[in-house]
Amino acid sequence: MKKNSSVVVDLLLLLLAITVLATPAFSDLVLSKVERRIDVTSQIARVTKTLKVVNSGSESVSEFTLTFPKFLGNNLAYLSVSHSEGKGKAKRSLANLSVKEAHPKGMPDSISFYSVSLPKPLSKGDTLTLEVVAAFTNVLQPFPEKITQRDIHLVMLQESAQYLSPYVVESQSLSIKLPNARIESYSKLENTKVQGSEIKYGPYKNLAQYSYAPIVVHFESKAAFAVAEKLVREIEVSHWGNVQVTEHYNLVHRGAQLKGEFSRLEYQDRPNPQGVSAFRHLLARLPPRAHSIYYRDDIGNISTSQMQSDSKKTELLIEPRFPLFGGWKTFFTIGYGLPLSDFLFASEGKRFLDISFGSPMIDLVTEKLIVQVVLPEGSKDISVTTPFAVKQSHEIKYSHLDIAGRPVVVLEKNNVVPDHNQKIQVYYKFSNINLLSEPLMLITGFFVLFITCIIYTRADFSISKSSAAYLAKLQWDEVLATLQEVQNIIQKCLAAHDKLEASLRDLSRTGDIQTCKAARKSTDSLLKDLSKELRPLLASLQSFPSASQISPKVEELVAKERELQEKLMAKHTTVVEGYEKKSSGRDIENRIASQQQKIIALRQEVDDLLEFIDEI
Amino acid sequence: MAANGSPKPEPMAAKKASPDLLNSSFSFKSLKLKTKQQELLLRVSILGLVYVLAFIARLFSVLRYESMIHEFDPYFNYRTTLFLTEKGFYEFWNWFDSESWYPLGRIIGGTLYPGLMVTAALIYWTLRFLRFFVHIREVCVLTAPFFASNTTLVAYFFGKEIWDTGAGLVAAALIAICPGYISRSVAGSYDNEAVAIFALLLTFYLFVKAVKTGSLSWALGSAFGYFYMVSAWGGYVFIINLVPLYVLVLLITGRYSMRLYVAYNCMYILGMLLAMQIRFVGFQHVQSGEHMAAMGVFLLMQVFYFLDWVKHQLNDTKLFQTFLRITVTSAILVGGIALGVGTASGYISPWTGRFYSLLDPTYAKDHIPIIASVSEHQPTAWSSFMFDYHILLFLFPAGLYFCFKRLSDATIFIVMYGLTSLYFAGVMVRLILVATPAVCLISAIAVSATVKNLTSLLRTKQKVPQTGSAKGVGSSKSSSKVTLDQSQPFHKNGAIALLVGVFYLLSRYAIHCTWVTSEAYSSPSIVLAARGAHGNRIIFDDYREAYYWLRQNTPTDAKVMSWWDYGYQITAMGNRTVIVDNNTWNNTHIATVGRAMSSYEDEAYDIMRSLDVNYVLVVFGGVTGYSSDDINKFLWMVRIGGGVYPVIKEPDYLVNGEFRVDKGASPKMLNCLMYKLCYYRFGELVTEYGKPTGYDRARGVEIGNKDIKLEHLEEAYTTSNWIVRIYRVKPPTNRL
C-alpha cells in the first residue's frame, strides 16, 4: 500500500506542476494526431506511439521533446524513436533517431524529458510522423500485494488518458491491450470503451499542453513476473572452434507475494490446480546449432528441462527446481556452446565477435546485466561497439593452462528488457600462433616428466658411496652382469651344437662329407674361442664373495656343457667316419645310439641349470 | 620363430617336426636375453592397467547421474573442504561453526579428522599451480577413485613383500574391483574411508617392510603413514592395536629380533608424537584406554631387550632364571599399578562405547541407541559377506593355508590382520571395508600360489615331449620315457582343468564386481532413480529440491529442525543452521529433537520455541513408496528421546509391540508431531489407483488419522513427490 500511496502523491505533484506551468517553453510544434497503444500482456508495459508533428510556428525546428510522467520515466527501460514517411501500406520506417535525456530549466521534477533530434529541421508547415516505442518495467503493480495460493493475480496500471506533452495535441486516442477480459476495474472517463480484452480511451480533441487525465486499470495477469535481479553472461571465445556461453541467473518472481501456506496437494490438484500465480517454467530461445547445453545450480544438475532444436533456433524449456511463487527466488546457471564460425568474423585485419547482448529468455526483465566477453589469451587492441550505452571495463581471467591470463571485456547495464537483445561487436587482434602455445606447454610438460624419469633411473643417487650395503649392491650388479655374459656364451655354445647336429642331418640326406667336415671345423674354432672367453668370466665370478652360492652351479654348468661338447664331437666323428666307410645308415645309428642318449640327458641337465641360473 | 630354418633346403617330411622344434626353442632362447626386461614391462603394464581399471570402475555414478557428492557425511566433508580452500588452513583450523548444533555450535577444527580435506585441498592447489583451473567439487568427487587406484599399488607392493610379485599383481587386481572396497570409494563418495584405506594399507606395508629389513627408514615411513591415517580416520585405533598385538605374537612365538625392536619402537614413538599433532586425537595416545595396549607392548619390548642383554652378560642360567622371575613380576606389578592408578584417577579414560560395541556386539543395542540406530553399525549378514567378497570368501581360507605353510614375519602379520579384521567385519557392516585389503591379499596368495603350482606342473610336462621328439632320429629307443609319460596326461589334464576352473572363478568375480558396482554401489542416494511403467528412468530429485528451496527462500538465519540424518545435507546444500547433524557428539541435543518429534504439537511447540526453530523438515515416503523415511525411523527417535527424557515411552507408540500407522495405531502415535507433519493433508490424496485416499505406499496401509489440523505450524513447502516436507513454525499469538 505504501508504494501505491507514493504513486498517488506523485500524481498530485504532477498535476500541481502542470497547473503551475505558465509559458510554453517549447517551440510551436503541434501534434495533429497521437495514437498510443499500451501492451500489458506481459510484465513489461510496451507503449507504441504514432505522433504526427506539424510545425505551426515560423522557425524551423530540429528538436522534438518527449515527456513521460516521472514515475514512468524512472522505469523506462527502452526507448526508440524512428520516423516514417509515406502513408498507408507504403509507409516505411526509417532509421532510428538519437534520443537523449534532457533537463530543461524551469520544468518540474515530476516530468521526465527526452529530446529527439530530428533527421532534418522541420520547416514551417511541414509534417513528420514519429514512431515511438518505449518499454517500462515495474509499472504493473500487483494489487493486493500479498495473495494466498488460491487467489488470482491482479495488477494495476496507472497512466494518463490524455497524452502528456509540451505541445498542443489536436487529436489523440489510447488503447490498452490487457492479457484477458477479466478486468477488475478501470477509470471511466468520457469516450471509454471496453472491447474484449482491450480498453479504449478517446479520441480526445484539442488538448492543451501538459494535459493530464489519470486513469487506473486493475486487471488479472497470468504472465510470469520473472525478473533477474542479476544476470552474469560469460561469453568465452575459443579459437579451437567454440563460443561457450554461461549464464548465471538470480531469478525472482516480482508478482504479488505468497502469504500463508503452500499446499502441494492443491498445487497438484488435477482438475483445478491452485497456485496459478506461480510459474513453472521459462523458455529460452538459443541461437541455432547450440550444443552441449547444461542447466545446473550450486548443488548440482537440474534434470527438469526440455530441448527442441531445428535449423532456425534451439528452444530450451527450463523448469526451476521448485515452482516460483510471488517473492520466491532461485539461482541457476545455463550454459551452451556455439559454433565459432557463426559468430566470429574478420574485418580489416581484426576479428570481431558478433553476438547478442541480452538474455535468451522470453519476457525476462534483467535488473542488472553483466556481460563478460572472454577473449583468447594474447588478444590485443580490444574495442567494443554497442547499439546503446553500457558501462565498460576490463579484467583478466585465468583458465586452464593460462600464463598471462585472458583479457575480459565487462559490459554492464541496468534494467534490460528483451528489446535490448541486439548484437554487440567485440573487435580484437589475435595471432594464430598463440593457438599452439597450450598444446606445446603440455608436450613440454610431459617431455620434462619423461626426461626426469629417465635421469632418475639412470643416475646413481645414493648418498654414501662407501657404505657396505652400497658396495655389496654394486658387486651384486657386477655378478649379475657376469652371469648374463656366461649365459650368453653357453647359449652360443648350444647354438653351435645345434649347427653341428644340423650338419649331421644334412649329411644323412645329401651324403656330402666335405661340407660336414667344414662345418665341424668352423664349429670347433668357434667353441674354442668361446671357451677362451669363458675362462676370465669364471675367474672373476669366483673372486666375488657374494657369488659364492652361485659359482658352483655355474661351474657345474660349464663342466656339463664341456662334457656335452665332447660327446657331440665324438658322435660327429663316429657318424662322419661311418659315412666315409660307407656303412649303412642303420649301422651308424646303432653305433651312436648310446652316445645319443647321453647327449640328450646332458642337454636336459644343461637346460635345467640354465633355467636355474636364469631365475637368480 | 622358424626364420632360422627357412634358408635350408626342404627337409624330409618325416624329420620335419624335430628341426622346427629345435629351431623354435633356439630362437626363443635368443629372446630370453631380455626376459627380465620383458617381465618388468609386463608387470608395469599390468599394474598400469589395474591402476586405470580401479579408477574407471568407480565412475559409474558419474556416468549414471552426474559429478556429485553422495550420501550424508561426504556433504560435510565437502563443505569443510570448500571452507579450507576459500579461507586457508589457519581459518579452517580455528573454525567455529555456528551453523550446526544450534545453539551450541561446533568447533570444527578440533572435532574432525582433517586428512581428507587437506588431501583434497592439496590436490586442488597443485592442479591450480599447474594451471588446471578445476572446480573443487570435481576434485572432491574424484578423490576416492584416485586413492583407490593408489591403494592397488600399495597392495601390489604389500603382496610382493609377503609372497611374491605374482601374488602382488593378483592382489592389486582383486582389490581394484572388490565390491567391499568399491562400496566406500566410488566417485562422489567423498568420505574419510576413501583415503583411510590407502593410509591403512600403506602403514601396514611399511611396517612389515620395516620388520623384514630392520631399517630405520622404513620404520620412519610407517610412522608417517600412521600419522596420515590418524589425520584421516578414527579407524587408526585398529592399527594402534593390531601392530602391538602382532609384536606380542612375534615375542611369544620366539621370533623376537633386533629388526622388530627397531621397527616397532621407531614406529610407535614417532607415530605417537606425530598423531598428537592432530587436535581431535590430542593426548589420547597416552590417556585413553584404547591406546594402552601399544604402550604396554612398548614397555614390554624394553624389558625384553633388557633381559636379553642381561642374559648375554650373565653366564649362569640359574641366576638368570631368578633374575627373570623378579624382573617380570615387578614389571607386571608396576604396569598393573600404573594402569590401575591412571584409570582410577581418571587420567586414563576408559574405553568408549564404540570400542565396547566392537568387542561385544550386543553392547550398543542395550546401552547406546544412537550407535545402534545407524544401519551401517548393524552386525553383518552372511549375504553381505557374499555380496562384498564373492569368491574371496573361500579363497581366504585357502590363502591362510598357504600362509601357514610358509610362515614368516610378513605372513604372520597378514594372517593376523585378516583374522582380526574379519572378526570386526562380522560385528559391524561398515568394517567389511577394513577387512577387504587383508582378504584380497590372502586370496591373492591362494590364487597366485595355485596358479604357479599348476603352471609349473604344466611346464615340466611340456619339456618331456619336446626332448622326446628331439631325439626323433633314434625313435625306437624311447621306451623308458614312455613309462614316465604314462602318469603325466592325467596330471596335465588335471592341471589344465584346474587352471580353467581358476580362470572361470576369477572371471565370475570380475562380472560380479562390475554388476555390484553398477547396480548397488553407484547410487548417490540423494537422487533416487526408479523404473517407470514403460521402462523409462524416473528421477526423484526431491532432496535437492527441498534443500535448494531452503537455501533460496528462507531467511539466512533461519534454524531448521530435522532428524540428525539430514543435518549435514541441510547445512551443505541448504546453507541453513540446523539443530542436530550427523556428527552425533551431543546425545542430549539429539534426544531433545527426538522428544519434540514424538510429542504432541503444543508440547513440541514449546521445545521448538526454546530451540529457536523456524522450520521443521521431515522426510516422507508415503507417496512414492520410499521406505527409508522418517516414519520408519521414528522408533529410533522415540528410543533416543526416551533414553534422556523418560516422559517419552516406547510402548506408548506401539500396539501390542507392533509399530503401525493405520487405524489401529496407538493414539499417541496418531497425534504426535512426526505423524502430523508427515501425513498433513495426505488423507485427501489418492496415491494409487484403486486404493482409498491416504493410502501410504511405503507401508502399504491406509493411514489412521486423515483429518490433521496444525495449530502452530504451517506447510511452507512440499517437494513434487512429497518426499521432503518443510513446515514453518508460526510466531506465538499475542497474549491478551
mmCIF file of C-alpha atoms in Angstrom, chain B residues 287-413:
data_model
loop_
_atom_site.group_PDB
_atom_site.id
_atom_site.type_symbol
_atom_site.label_atom_id
_atom_site.label_comp_id
_atom_site.label_asym_id
_atom_site.label_seq_id
_atom_site.Cartn_x
_atom_site.Cartn_y
_atom_site.Cartn_z
ATOM 1 C CA GLN B 287 45.494 -41.060 28.119
ATOM 2 C CA SER B 288 42.932 -43.304 26.553
ATOM 3 C CA GLY B 289 42.314 -46.927 27.353
ATOM 4 C CA GLU B 290 42.174 -47.881 23.690
ATOM 5 C CA HIS B 291 45.794 -46.905 23.176
ATOM 6 C CA MET B 292 47.224 -48.557 26.288
ATOM 7 C CA ALA B 293 47.973 -51.873 24.593
ATOM 8 C CA ALA B 294 50.529 -50.200 22.352
ATOM 9 C CA MET B 295 52.201 -48.547 25.270
ATOM 10 C CA GLY B 296 52.240 -51.794 27.254
ATOM 11 C CA VAL B 297 53.886 -53.651 24.404
ATOM 12 C CA PHE B 298 56.371 -50.832 24.030
ATOM 13 C CA LEU B 299 57.402 -51.185 27.672
ATOM 14 C CA LEU B 300 57.415 -54.958 27.364
ATOM 15 C CA MET B 301 59.853 -54.703 24.496
ATOM 16 C CA GLN B 302 62.205 -52.652 26.601
ATOM 17 C CA VAL B 303 62.023 -55.252 29.369
ATOM 18 C CA PHE B 304 62.613 -57.987 26.830
ATOM 19 C CA TYR B 305 65.609 -56.197 25.402
ATOM 20 C CA PHE B 306 66.980 -55.572 28.844
ATOM 21 C CA LEU B 307 66.587 -59.234 29.758
ATOM 22 C CA ASP B 308 68.265 -60.236 26.554
ATOM 23 C CA TRP B 309 71.164 -58.050 27.414
ATOM 24 C CA VAL B 310 71.379 -59.363 30.960
ATOM 25 C CA LYS B 311 71.232 -62.919 29.659
ATOM 26 C CA HIS B 312 74.075 -62.079 27.384
ATOM 27 C CA GLN B 313 76.086 -60.703 30.316
ATOM 28 C CA LEU B 314 75.292 -63.481 32.778
ATOM 29 C CA ASN B 315 76.601 -66.867 32.005
ATOM 30 C CA ASP B 316 74.855 -68.539 34.894
ATOM 31 C CA THR B 317 71.436 -69.766 33.774
ATOM 32 C CA LYS B 318 70.124 -70.273 37.272
ATOM 33 C CA LEU B 319 70.971 -66.740 38.258
ATOM 34 C CA PHE B 320 69.288 -65.542 35.147
ATOM 35 C CA GLN B 321 66.164 -67.569 35.874
ATOM 36 C CA THR B 322 65.717 -65.870 39.249
ATOM 37 C CA PHE B 323 66.515 -62.527 37.749
ATOM 38 C CA LEU B 324 63.964 -63.137 35.058
ATOM 39 C CA ARG B 325 61.331 -64.052 37.605
ATOM 40 C CA ILE B 326 61.936 -60.929 39.649
ATOM 41 C CA THR B 327 62.035 -58.594 36.681
ATOM 42 C CA VAL B 328 58.907 -59.981 35.029
ATOM 43 C CA THR B 329 56.887 -59.904 38.241
ATOM 44 C CA SER B 330 57.962 -56.406 39.118
ATOM 45 C CA ALA B 331 57.377 -55.175 35.584
ATOM 46 C CA ILE B 332 53.877 -56.621 35.541
ATOM 47 C CA LEU B 333 53.220 -55.235 39.015
ATOM 48 C CA VAL B 334 54.402 -51.742 38.138
ATOM 49 C CA GLY B 335 52.461 -51.756 34.874
ATOM 50 C CA GLY B 336 49.324 -53.012 36.570
ATOM 51 C CA ILE B 337 49.565 -50.449 39.351
ATOM 52 C CA ALA B 338 50.194 -47.618 36.866
ATOM 53 C CA LEU B 339 47.201 -48.658 34.795
ATOM 54 C CA GLY B 340 45.015 -49.028 37.876
ATOM 55 C CA VAL B 341 46.022 -45.669 39.315
ATOM 56 C CA GLY B 342 45.648 -43.987 35.937
ATOM 57 C CA THR B 343 42.183 -45.375 35.389
ATOM 58 C CA ALA B 344 41.055 -44.686 38.949
ATOM 59 C CA SER B 345 42.297 -41.115 38.916
ATOM 60 C CA GLY B 346 40.627 -40.555 35.578
ATOM 61 C CA TYR B 347 43.881 -39.757 33.855
ATOM 62 C CA ILE B 348 43.390 -42.719 31.553
ATOM 63 C CA SER B 349 39.923 -42.580 30.098
ATOM 64 C CA PRO B 350 38.026 -45.839 29.910
ATOM 65 C CA TRP B 351 37.076 -47.422 26.609
ATOM 66 C CA THR B 352 34.494 -45.608 24.539
ATOM 67 C CA GLY B 353 31.124 -47.045 23.641
ATOM 68 C CA ARG B 354 32.096 -47.649 20.062
ATOM 69 C CA PHE B 355 35.105 -49.641 21.147
ATOM 70 C CA TYR B 356 32.995 -51.676 23.529
ATOM 71 C CA SER B 357 30.435 -52.355 20.860
ATOM 72 C CA LEU B 358 33.216 -53.781 18.686
ATOM 73 C CA LEU B 359 34.276 -56.234 21.346
ATOM 74 C CA ASP B 360 30.742 -57.005 22.409
ATOM 75 C CA PRO B 361 28.284 -56.751 19.513
ATOM 76 C CA THR B 362 25.268 -56.550 21.799
ATOM 77 C CA TYR B 363 26.615 -53.676 23.859
ATOM 78 C CA ALA B 364 25.364 -50.839 21.637
ATOM 79 C CA LYS B 365 21.901 -52.282 21.349
ATOM 80 C CA ASP B 366 21.447 -52.196 25.097
ATOM 81 C CA HIS B 367 23.290 -49.039 26.028
ATOM 82 C CA ILE B 368 23.769 -46.621 23.154
ATOM 83 C CA PRO B 369 20.753 -46.498 20.847
ATOM 84 C CA ILE B 370 22.331 -43.720 18.808
ATOM 85 C CA ILE B 371 25.067 -46.070 17.626
ATOM 86 C CA ALA B 372 22.676 -48.939 17.148
ATOM 87 C CA SER B 373 20.294 -46.786 15.115
ATOM 88 C CA VAL B 374 22.781 -46.379 12.287
ATOM 89 C CA SER B 375 22.286 -49.049 9.678
ATOM 90 C CA GLU B 376 25.979 -49.368 8.920
ATOM 91 C CA HIS B 377 26.653 -50.244 12.559
ATOM 92 C CA GLN B 378 24.488 -53.360 12.416
ATOM 93 C CA PRO B 379 26.073 -56.812 12.589
ATOM 94 C CA THR B 380 26.848 -58.120 9.145
ATOM 95 C CA ALA B 381 24.576 -60.580 7.433
ATOM 96 C CA TRP B 382 26.067 -63.571 5.650
ATOM 97 C CA SER B 383 24.635 -62.355 2.396
ATOM 98 C CA SER B 384 26.558 -59.137 2.553
ATOM 99 C CA PHE B 385 29.794 -61.066 3.007
ATOM 100 C CA MET B 386 28.977 -62.993 -0.137
ATOM 101 C CA PHE B 387 27.910 -59.799 -1.841
ATOM 102 C CA ASP B 388 31.087 -57.922 -0.973
ATOM 103 C CA TYR B 389 33.661 -60.688 -1.251
ATOM 104 C CA HIS B 390 32.209 -63.241 -3.638
ATOM 105 C CA ILE B 391 34.902 -65.873 -4.355
ATOM 106 C CA LEU B 392 37.349 -64.239 -1.965
ATOM 107 C CA LEU B 393 35.251 -65.715 0.792
ATOM 108 C CA PHE B 394 36.516 -69.217 0.080
ATOM 109 C CA LEU B 395 39.848 -68.209 -1.369
ATOM 110 C CA PHE B 396 40.581 -66.636 2.001
ATOM 111 C CA PRO B 397 40.944 -69.946 3.925
ATOM 112 C CA ALA B 398 42.998 -71.358 1.073
ATOM 113 C CA GLY B 399 45.279 -68.370 1.319
ATOM 114 C CA LEU B 400 45.552 -68.865 5.055
ATOM 115 C CA TYR B 401 46.677 -72.429 4.368
ATOM 116 C CA PHE B 402 49.451 -71.222 2.092
ATOM 117 C CA CYS B 403 50.441 -68.594 4.635
ATOM 118 C CA PHE B 404 50.765 -71.148 7.381
ATOM 119 C CA LYS B 405 52.742 -73.379 5.056
ATOM 120 C CA ARG B 406 55.324 -70.682 4.591
ATOM 121 C CA LEU B 407 55.333 -68.830 7.886
ATOM 122 C CA SER B 408 57.430 -65.724 8.050
ATOM 123 C CA ASP B 409 57.162 -62.426 9.900
ATOM 124 C CA ALA B 410 55.256 -60.981 6.969
ATOM 125 C CA THR B 411 52.794 -63.823 6.564
ATOM 126 C CA ILE B 412 52.124 -63.864 10.296
ATOM 127 C CA PHE B 413 51.202 -60.218 10.014
#
